Coordinates of C-alpha atoms and ligand atoms in Angstrom, one line a residue:
M503 CA -7.0 -4.0 1.3
E504 CA -8.8 -6.8 2.9
N505 CA -6.9 -6.0 6.1
F506 CA -8.7 -2.8 6.5
R507 CA -12.1 -3.2 8.0
Y508 CA -14.9 -0.9 7.6
F509 CA -18.1 -1.8 9.1
G510 CA -18.7 -0.6 12.6
A511 CA -20.3 -3.8 13.7
L512 CA -17.2 -5.7 12.7
W513 CA -15.0 -3.3 14.7
I514 CA -17.2 -3.8 17.7
L515 CA -16.9 -7.4 17.2
I516 CA -13.1 -7.2 17.0
M517 CA -13.0 -5.1 20.0
M518 CA -15.1 -7.5 21.9
N519 CA -13.0 -10.4 20.9
T520 CA -9.8 -8.6 21.8
A521 CA -11.3 -7.8 25.2
V522 CA -12.3 -11.4 25.6
L523 CA -9.0 -12.7 24.6
F524 CA -6.8 -10.1 26.4
G525 CA -9.1 -9.1 29.2
R526 CA -8.8 -6.0 31.2
R527 CA -5.2 -5.4 30.6
V528 CA -5.7 -4.5 26.9
Y529 CA -8.7 -2.5 27.8
R530 CA -6.6 -0.4 30.3
Y531 CA -3.9 -0.2 27.6
L532 CA -6.2 1.0 24.8
H533 CA -7.8 3.3 27.3
S534 CA -4.7 4.9 28.4
F535 CA -3.8 5.6 24.7
R536 CA -7.2 6.9 24.0
L537 CA -6.7 9.3 26.9
I538 CA -3.5 10.6 25.4
S539 CA -5.2 11.2 22.0
K540 CA -8.1 12.7 23.9
S541 CA -6.0 15.2 25.7
I542 CA -4.6 16.3 22.3
C543 CA -7.9 16.7 20.9
S544 CA -9.5 18.2 23.9
G545 CA -10.2 21.8 23.5
R546 CA -11.2 21.4 20.0
V547 CA -14.6 20.0 20.2
K548 CA -16.1 19.4 23.6
N549 CA -18.3 16.4 22.7
D550 CA -19.6 14.1 25.1
E551 CA -16.7 11.8 25.8
F552 CA -18.4 8.5 25.6
M553 CA -20.2 9.4 22.5
K554 CA -17.0 10.5 20.9
E555 CA -15.4 7.3 21.7
S556 CA -18.4 5.4 20.5
V557 CA -18.5 7.2 17.1
E558 CA -14.7 6.8 16.6
K559 CA -15.0 3.1 17.4
S560 CA -18.0 2.6 15.1
N561 CA -16.7 4.8 12.4
F562 CA -13.3 6.2 11.7
D563 CA -10.8 4.0 13.4
T564 CA -12.5 1.0 11.7
Y565 CA -10.9 2.0 8.4
F566 CA -7.5 1.5 9.9
S567 CA -8.3 -1.2 12.4
W568 CA -7.0 -4.7 11.8
N569 CA -8.5 -7.9 12.9
T570 CA -5.9 -8.9 15.3
N571 CA -7.6 -12.1 15.9
V572 CA -7.2 -13.8 12.6
E573 CA -6.1 -17.3 13.3
E574 CA -4.1 -19.3 10.9
P575 CA -6.2 -22.0 9.2
L576 CA -6.8 -25.0 11.3
S577 CA -4.0 -27.4 11.1
G578 CA -4.0 -31.0 12.1
L579 CA -6.8 -31.9 9.8
S580 CA -4.8 -32.8 6.8
H581 CA -5.1 -36.6 7.4
I582 CA -8.8 -36.4 7.0
G583 CA -10.9 -35.8 3.9
S584 CA -9.1 -38.0 1.5
D585 CA -12.3 -39.7 0.8
N586 CA -14.0 -38.4 -2.3
D587 CA -17.4 -39.0 -1.1
E588 CA -18.4 -35.5 0.4
K589 CA -21.0 -36.8 2.7
E590 CA -18.8 -39.4 4.1
C591 CA -16.0 -36.9 4.5
F592 CA -18.2 -34.4 6.2
S593 CA -19.4 -37.0 8.8
T594 CA -15.9 -38.1 9.5
R595 CA -15.0 -34.6 10.1
R596 CA -18.0 -34.0 12.3
R597 CA -17.1 -37.2 14.3
F598 CA -13.6 -35.9 14.6
F599 CA -14.8 -32.6 16.0
D600 CA -17.3 -34.2 18.3
D601 CA -14.7 -36.6 19.7
A602 CA -12.3 -33.8 20.2
R603 CA -15.0 -31.8 22.2
C604 CA -16.0 -34.8 24.2
N605 CA -12.4 -35.7 25.0
A606 CA -11.6 -32.0 25.8
E607 CA -14.4 -32.2 28.4
R608 CA -12.9 -35.3 30.0
V609 CA -9.4 -33.7 30.0
I610 CA -10.6 -30.6 31.6
E611 CA -12.5 -32.5 34.3
I612 CA -9.3 -34.4 35.1
L613 CA -7.2 -31.2 35.2
R614 CA -9.6 -29.5 37.6
Q615 CA -9.0 -32.2 40.2
D616 CA -5.3 -31.7 40.1
G617 CA -3.7 -31.0 43.5
P618 CA -2.1 -32.7 46.4
G619 CA -3.0 -36.4 46.3
F620 CA -4.1 -36.3 42.6
D621 CA -1.6 -36.7 39.7
A622 CA -3.5 -35.2 36.6
K623 CA -0.6 -36.3 34.4
L624 CA -0.9 -39.8 35.3
C625 CA -4.7 -39.7 35.0
L626 CA -4.3 -38.2 31.5
D627 CA -1.9 -40.9 30.5
E628 CA -4.4 -43.5 31.6
M629 CA -7.2 -41.9 29.6
Q630 CA -5.3 -43.1 26.5
V631 CA -6.8 -40.4 24.4
R632 CA -5.3 -39.5 20.9
V633 CA -4.0 -36.0 21.3
S634 CA -4.9 -33.9 18.3
N635 CA -4.5 -30.3 17.5
Q636 CA -8.2 -29.9 17.7
L637 CA -8.3 -31.4 21.2
V638 CA -5.5 -29.1 22.4
R639 CA -7.3 -26.2 21.0
E640 CA -10.5 -27.1 22.6
V641 CA -8.9 -27.5 26.0
L642 CA -6.9 -24.3 25.9
I643 CA -9.8 -22.2 24.5
N644 CA -11.9 -23.5 27.4
F645 CA -9.4 -22.3 29.9
L646 CA -9.0 -19.0 28.1
E647 CA -12.8 -18.4 28.0
K648 CA -13.7 -19.5 31.6
L649 CA -10.7 -17.9 33.3
D650 CA -11.7 -15.2 35.7
R651 CA -10.0 -12.9 38.2
T652 CA -10.3 -15.3 41.1
N653 CA -8.8 -18.4 39.4
K654 CA -6.5 -16.9 36.7
T655 CA -3.3 -18.2 38.3
R656 CA -4.8 -21.6 38.6
C657 CA -6.1 -21.7 35.1
A658 CA -2.7 -20.7 33.8
K659 CA -1.0 -23.4 35.8
L660 CA -3.4 -26.1 34.7
G661 CA -3.4 -24.9 31.0
Y662 CA 0.4 -24.9 31.0
K663 CA 0.5 -28.4 32.6
F664 CA -1.7 -29.7 29.9
F665 CA 0.4 -27.8 27.3
V666 CA 3.5 -29.5 28.5
W667 CA 1.9 -32.9 28.8
S668 CA 0.5 -32.8 25.3
S669 CA 3.7 -31.8 23.8
C670 CA 5.2 -35.2 25.0
Q671 CA 2.5 -37.2 23.3
K672 CA 3.0 -39.5 20.3
N673 CA 2.3 -38.0 16.9
Y674 CA 1.5 -34.6 18.3
R675 CA 3.4 -31.4 17.9
H676 CA 2.3 -28.0 19.0
T677 CA 1.5 -25.4 16.3
V678 CA 2.1 -21.7 16.3
N679 CA -1.6 -21.4 17.1
T680 CA -1.5 -23.5 20.2
Y681 CA 1.5 -21.4 21.4
H682 CA -0.6 -18.4 20.9
L683 CA -3.4 -19.8 22.9
I684 CA -1.2 -20.6 25.8
M685 CA 0.4 -17.2 25.5
E686 CA -2.9 -15.6 25.7
I687 CA -3.8 -17.5 28.9
F688 CA -0.6 -16.3 30.4
A689 CA -1.4 -12.8 29.2
Q690 CA -4.7 -12.9 31.0
A691 CA -3.2 -14.3 34.1
E692 CA -0.5 -11.7 34.0
E693 CA 2.3 -14.2 33.9
F694 CA 4.5 -12.1 31.6
K695 CA 7.8 -13.8 32.3
A696 CA 6.3 -17.1 31.3
M697 CA 5.0 -15.5 28.1
W698 CA 8.5 -14.3 27.2
R699 CA 9.9 -17.8 28.0
L700 CA 7.5 -19.2 25.6
L701 CA 8.6 -16.9 22.8
D702 CA 12.2 -18.0 23.4
E703 CA 11.0 -21.6 23.3
M704 CA 9.1 -21.1 20.1
T705 CA 12.2 -19.6 18.4
E706 CA 14.5 -22.3 19.8
N707 CA 12.1 -25.0 18.5
G708 CA 12.1 -23.5 15.0
Y709 CA 8.6 -22.1 14.9
F710 CA 8.0 -19.0 12.8
V711 CA 6.5 -16.3 15.0
T712 CA 3.8 -14.2 13.3
A713 CA 2.3 -10.7 13.6
R714 CA -0.2 -12.3 16.0
T715 CA 2.6 -13.3 18.2
F716 CA 3.8 -9.8 18.2
N717 CA 0.3 -8.6 19.0
I718 CA -0.1 -10.8 22.0
L719 CA 3.2 -9.8 23.4
I720 CA 3.0 -6.2 22.7
C721 CA -0.2 -5.9 24.7
T722 CA 1.6 -6.8 27.8
C723 CA 4.5 -4.4 27.4
G724 CA 3.5 -1.8 30.0
E725 CA 6.8 0.2 29.6
V726 CA 8.0 2.0 26.6
G727 CA 11.3 0.4 27.0
L728 CA 10.0 -3.1 27.0
A729 CA 7.9 -2.4 23.9
R730 CA 10.9 -1.1 22.0
D731 CA 12.9 -4.2 23.0
L732 CA 10.1 -6.3 21.6
V733 CA 10.0 -4.4 18.3
E734 CA 13.8 -4.8 18.0
R735 CA 13.6 -8.4 18.7
F736 CA 11.0 -8.9 16.0
I737 CA 12.8 -6.8 13.5
K738 CA 16.1 -8.8 14.0
S739 CA 14.4 -12.1 14.2
K740 CA 14.9 -14.4 11.2
K741 CA 12.0 -16.5 12.4
F742 CA 9.4 -13.8 12.0
N743 CA 6.9 -14.6 9.3
F744 CA 5.6 -11.1 8.5
R745 CA 3.7 -12.0 5.3
P746 CA 1.6 -10.7 3.7
Y747 CA 3.4 -7.5 4.4
K748 CA 6.3 -6.3 2.4
H749 CA 8.7 -6.3 5.3
S750 CA 8.8 -6.8 9.1
F751 CA 8.4 -3.0 9.6
N752 CA 5.0 -2.9 7.9
A753 CA 3.7 -5.9 9.9
I754 CA 4.9 -4.3 13.1
L755 CA 3.6 -0.8 12.2
H756 CA 0.2 -2.2 11.3
S757 CA 0.0 -4.1 14.5
L758 CA 0.9 -0.9 16.5
L759 CA -1.7 0.9 14.6
G760 CA -4.4 -1.5 15.9
L761 CA -3.3 -0.7 19.4
K762 CA -3.1 2.9 18.9
Q763 CA 0.5 3.1 19.9
Y764 CA 1.3 6.2 18.0
R765 CA 4.5 7.2 19.8
L766 CA 5.9 3.8 19.1
I767 CA 5.0 4.0 15.5
E768 CA 7.0 7.1 15.2
W769 CA 9.9 5.5 16.8
V770 CA 9.7 2.4 14.5
H771 CA 9.5 4.6 11.5
Q772 CA 12.7 6.3 12.4
K773 CA 14.4 3.0 12.9
M774 CA 13.1 1.9 9.6
L775 CA 14.6 4.8 7.8
L776 CA 17.8 4.3 9.6
E777 CA 18.1 0.8 8.4
G778 CA 17.4 1.8 4.8
Y779 CA 13.9 0.4 4.3
S780 CA 11.8 2.6 2.0
P781 CA 8.1 3.2 2.9
D782 CA 5.4 2.1 0.6
V783 CA 1.8 3.4 0.5
L784 CA 0.8 1.3 3.5
T785 CA 3.6 2.7 5.6
Y786 CA 2.7 6.2 4.5
N787 CA -1.0 5.7 5.4
I788 CA -0.2 4.4 8.8
L789 CA 2.2 7.3 9.4
M790 CA 0.0 9.9 8.1
Y791 CA -2.9 8.6 10.3
T792 CA -0.5 8.5 13.3
K793 CA 0.5 12.2 12.7
Y794 CA -3.1 13.1 12.4
R795 CA -3.9 11.3 15.7
L796 CA -1.0 12.9 17.4
G797 CA -2.3 16.3 16.3
N798 CA 0.7 17.0 14.1
L799 CA -0.8 18.3 10.9
D800 CA 2.4 19.8 9.7
Q801 CA 4.2 16.6 9.6
F802 CA 1.0 14.9 8.2
H803 CA 1.2 17.2 5.1
K804 CA 5.0 16.8 4.9
L805 CA 4.5 13.0 4.6
L806 CA 1.9 13.5 1.9
D807 CA 4.4 15.6 -0.1
E808 CA 7.1 13.1 0.4
M809 CA 4.9 10.2 -0.6
C810 CA 4.1 11.9 -3.9
R811 CA 7.7 12.9 -4.4
D812 CA 8.6 9.3 -3.9
G813 CA 6.4 8.6 -6.9
L814 CA 3.7 6.7 -4.9
S815 CA 0.1 7.5 -5.6
P816 CA -2.4 7.8 -2.8
D817 CA -4.8 5.0 -2.6
L818 CA -8.4 4.9 -1.2
H819 CA -7.1 4.8 2.4
T820 CA -4.9 7.8 2.0
Y821 CA -7.9 9.7 0.5
N822 CA -10.0 8.6 3.4
V823 CA -7.7 10.1 5.9
L824 CA -7.3 13.2 3.8
L825 CA -11.0 13.8 3.7
H826 CA -11.4 13.4 7.3
V827 CA -8.6 15.9 8.1
L828 CA -10.2 18.3 5.7
G829 CA -13.6 17.8 7.4
E830 CA -12.2 18.4 10.8
G831 CA -10.4 21.5 9.5
D832 CA -13.9 22.7 8.2
K833 CA -12.7 22.9 4.6
P834 CA -15.7 21.5 2.7
L835 CA -14.7 23.2 -0.5
A836 CA -11.3 21.6 -0.5
A837 CA -13.0 18.3 0.2
L838 CA -15.3 18.7 -2.8
N839 CA -12.3 19.4 -5.0
L840 CA -10.5 16.4 -3.6
M841 CA -13.4 14.2 -4.3
N842 CA -13.5 15.5 -7.9
H843 CA -9.8 14.8 -8.3
M844 CA -10.4 11.2 -6.9
R845 CA -13.0 10.6 -9.6
E846 CA -10.5 11.9 -12.3
V847 CA -7.9 9.6 -11.2
G848 CA -10.4 6.7 -11.0
C849 CA -10.8 6.3 -7.3
I850 CA -14.5 6.7 -6.9
P851 CA -15.4 8.0 -3.5
S852 CA -17.4 5.4 -1.6
V853 CA -19.8 5.6 1.5
L854 CA -16.6 5.1 3.5
H855 CA -15.1 8.4 2.1
F856 CA -18.3 10.3 2.6
T857 CA -18.7 9.1 6.1
S858 CA -15.1 10.0 7.0
L859 CA -15.7 13.5 5.6
I860 CA -19.0 13.9 7.3
Y861 CA -17.6 12.7 10.6
G862 CA -14.8 15.3 10.4
L863 CA -17.3 18.1 9.4
S864 CA -19.5 17.2 12.3
R865 CA -16.6 17.5 14.7
A866 CA -15.9 20.9 13.3
G867 CA -19.6 21.7 13.9
N868 CA -20.5 22.3 10.3
L869 CA -23.8 20.4 10.1
E870 CA -24.9 22.2 6.9
A871 CA -21.9 20.9 5.1
C872 CA -22.6 17.4 6.6
K873 CA -26.1 17.5 5.3
Y874 CA -24.8 18.7 1.8
F875 CA -22.4 15.7 1.5
F876 CA -24.9 13.3 2.9
D877 CA -27.3 14.3 0.1
E878 CA -24.5 14.5 -2.4
M879 CA -23.7 10.9 -1.7
A880 CA -27.2 9.8 -2.8
N881 CA -27.0 12.0 -5.8
K882 CA -23.9 10.3 -6.8
G883 CA -25.6 6.8 -6.5
S884 CA -24.1 5.6 -3.1
H885 CA -26.4 5.1 -0.2
P886 CA -25.6 5.8 3.4
D887 CA -25.1 2.9 5.6
V888 CA -25.8 2.5 9.4
V889 CA -22.4 3.9 10.2
C890 CA -23.1 7.0 8.1
Y891 CA -26.5 7.5 9.6
T892 CA -25.2 7.1 13.1
V893 CA -22.4 9.7 12.4
M894 CA -25.1 12.1 11.0
I895 CA -27.5 11.5 13.9
T896 CA -24.6 11.9 16.4
G897 CA -23.6 15.2 14.8
Y898 CA -27.3 16.6 15.1
V899 CA -27.4 15.4 18.7
V900 CA -24.2 17.1 19.7
A901 CA -25.4 20.3 17.8
G902 CA -28.6 20.2 20.0
D903 CA -30.9 19.5 17.0
L904 CA -32.8 16.5 18.4
E905 CA -35.5 17.0 15.8
K906 CA -33.3 16.4 12.8
A907 CA -31.5 13.4 14.6
H908 CA -35.0 11.9 15.1
T909 CA -36.0 12.4 11.5
L910 CA -32.9 10.6 10.3
F911 CA -33.3 7.9 12.8
D912 CA -37.0 7.2 11.6
D913 CA -35.8 7.6 8.0
M914 CA -33.1 4.9 8.5
I915 CA -35.6 2.4 10.0
I916 CA -38.1 3.1 7.2
K917 CA -35.4 2.4 4.7
G918 CA -34.7 -0.9 6.4
Y919 CA -31.5 -0.2 8.2
L920 CA -31.1 -1.7 11.7
P921 CA -29.8 1.0 14.1
N922 CA -26.8 -0.4 16.0
V923 CA -25.9 0.1 19.7
Y924 CA -24.1 3.4 19.0
T925 CA -27.1 4.7 17.0
Y926 CA -29.2 4.0 20.0
N927 CA -26.7 5.6 22.4
S928 CA -26.8 8.8 20.5
M929 CA -30.4 8.9 20.3
I930 CA -30.6 8.2 24.1
L931 CA -28.1 11.0 24.7
G932 CA -30.0 13.4 22.6
L933 CA -33.3 12.6 24.5
C934 CA -31.4 13.1 27.7
Y935 CA -29.9 16.4 26.6
A936 CA -33.5 17.4 25.8
R937 CA -34.5 16.3 29.2
K938 CA -37.0 13.8 27.7
F939 CA -36.0 11.1 30.2
E940 CA -39.1 9.0 29.8
E941 CA -38.4 8.7 26.1
A942 CA -34.8 7.9 26.7
L943 CA -35.8 5.0 29.0
S944 CA -38.3 3.7 26.4
M945 CA -35.6 3.9 23.7
L946 CA -33.6 1.6 26.0
K947 CA -36.5 -0.8 26.2
K948 CA -36.9 -0.6 22.5
M949 CA -33.4 -1.5 21.7
E950 CA -33.5 -4.4 24.0
S951 CA -36.8 -5.6 22.5
V952 CA -35.2 -5.7 19.0
G953 CA -32.3 -7.7 20.3
C954 CA -29.8 -4.9 20.3
N955 CA -27.9 -5.4 23.6
P956 CA -27.0 -2.0 25.4
N957 CA -23.3 -1.7 26.1
F958 CA -21.6 0.1 29.0
F959 CA -21.7 3.4 27.0
V960 CA -25.6 3.2 26.9
Y961 CA -25.9 2.4 30.6
N962 CA -23.4 5.1 31.4
T963 CA -25.2 7.7 29.3
L964 CA -28.3 7.1 31.1
V965 CA -27.0 6.8 34.6
R966 CA -24.8 10.0 34.2
N967 CA -27.6 12.2 32.8
L968 CA -30.3 10.9 35.2
C969 CA -28.0 11.5 38.1
N970 CA -27.2 15.0 36.9
A971 CA -30.9 15.6 36.6
G972 CA -31.4 14.5 40.2
K973 CA -33.4 11.4 39.1
L974 CA -31.7 9.1 41.4
A975 CA -34.4 6.5 41.7
A976 CA -34.4 6.1 37.9
A977 CA -30.6 6.0 37.7
H978 CA -30.6 3.2 40.4
E979 CA -33.1 1.3 38.5
I980 CA -30.9 1.3 35.4
I981 CA -28.0 0.2 37.3
R982 CA -30.1 -2.6 38.9
Q983 CA -31.2 -3.8 35.4
M984 CA -27.5 -3.9 34.2
V985 CA -26.3 -5.8 37.3
E986 CA -29.3 -8.2 37.0
K987 CA -28.1 -9.0 33.5
G988 CA -24.7 -9.7 35.0
Q989 CA -23.0 -7.2 32.7
Y990 CA -20.3 -4.7 33.4
V991 CA -20.3 -5.4 37.1
H992 CA -16.6 -4.7 37.2
L993 CA -17.3 -1.2 35.9
L994 CA -19.9 -0.3 38.6
S995 CA -17.4 1.8 40.6
R996 CA -17.3 4.2 37.5
F997 CA -20.8 5.5 38.5
K998 CA -19.5 6.6 41.8
R999 CA -17.9 9.7 40.3
Y1000 CA -21.3 11.2 39.4
K1001 CA -22.5 13.7 41.9
R1002 CA -25.5 12.7 43.9
C1003 CA -25.3 9.2 42.6
Ligands
LIG2335 C1 -12.6 -20.3 36.9 O1 -13.8 -19.7 37.3 C2 -14.9 -19.7 36.3 C3 -16.0 -18.9 36.8 O2 -16.1 -18.8 38.1 C4 -15.3 -21.2 36.1 O3 -16.3 -21.2 35.1 C5 -14.1 -21.9 35.7 O4 -14.5 -23.3 35.5 C6 -13.0 -21.8 36.7 N1 -11.8 -22.6 36.2 C7 -11.1 -23.5 36.8 C8 -9.9 -24.1 36.2 O5 -11.4 -23.7 38.1

């Protein structure tokens, strides 16, 4: 249960981390899958695409998203902290971390100079530093974070040089985590062959690969064939530590879900059945969500039947998906019945469930039902949160009812909720729809003044709508501000597609 993350902010954080760690490749990857799901959904609700993405990201997908960046606990610290005096222990620890950081800086300085006429390895040897897990992490994380398009190959080369050098040092052994870090560096540098060689090396040296290893690698499998090979390899691997999942299939399915690899999920499911593994509730939840995302509601219902026939009871996540599907199908009465049923079986609907339902209903354009459940939630003693408010506001904006959207926006602030970047984006969009461009621009100023950093969706909403309205000077001013902040410069070309811009 704790693997399922709910809050929008958390999802955004996860997305940001993923983007930082994997760079543009994953972005492209996720984006292409989003396009597939979009083409399936298109024709249903012609929402603004960016807003749709933003709401999906801030809301529904979060229920099934999985923090792919969970690192195993810091290792290599077991030798400290034997002292019972906590203060003493703390300062020892502090000193240890400070030393590692300081040494890491020296190591990086030496590595940078590597080249003809400068033997970095020799220099590192002469430095006589004690190589610890923390030091290796510091150095690799630095390379990973500082790497950019112009020097990615060099970063990978230097990172690997250090990785090999450190593995030869006394009393030091790489951990699964340090392997993951160098793999991520290779992933960013698009050195895929090297990544796969590292996987071989890990297995040969007796390391247990984890769901994280799988995640890093699967992100670089551009072709379906390669992705399937990887899945097979992990299924067969005796060195795959898939805990806390029941079996390797669930670990892989869950990973693929985080990456929205729905076709691959179907394929893995078939394989799982062929090999005689029986699905549990988690498996069913993932599969049902997949069928829903692929627009295959027949199979969605078949799976639900099958699950109940297998004697498995739907859990909170199953109900969550069900409610969303009922919402999108514009079936508020069925949803009401389902919620009553949930209460009878002791699964009390939470804000999460109401939000999923409301989101579905808003996509079906039934704002009246949205409002009913929004109020019903309060009647039942749960209070809407920021995500729920954002979903309602977005629903009103898309339906062209800026006034109601504004009322809710004010309401949430009065109640002490902080609008997030998606709330602001929806409000800005609504103001643009109503051609209140001055207000839209002051909304941008407002969000910045309260410390809510606009993301690319926000800039894009403004630029597109200003361009469409022929307000080129204002659009260019927004672009200038964005560039001045040094953000999203690599996405600048996206603005070119707007007429007159
Ligand atoms: C790569 O480029 C970034 C940004 O330009 C810089 O901060 C980093 O130090 C460079 N890394 C190396 C190893 O040269």
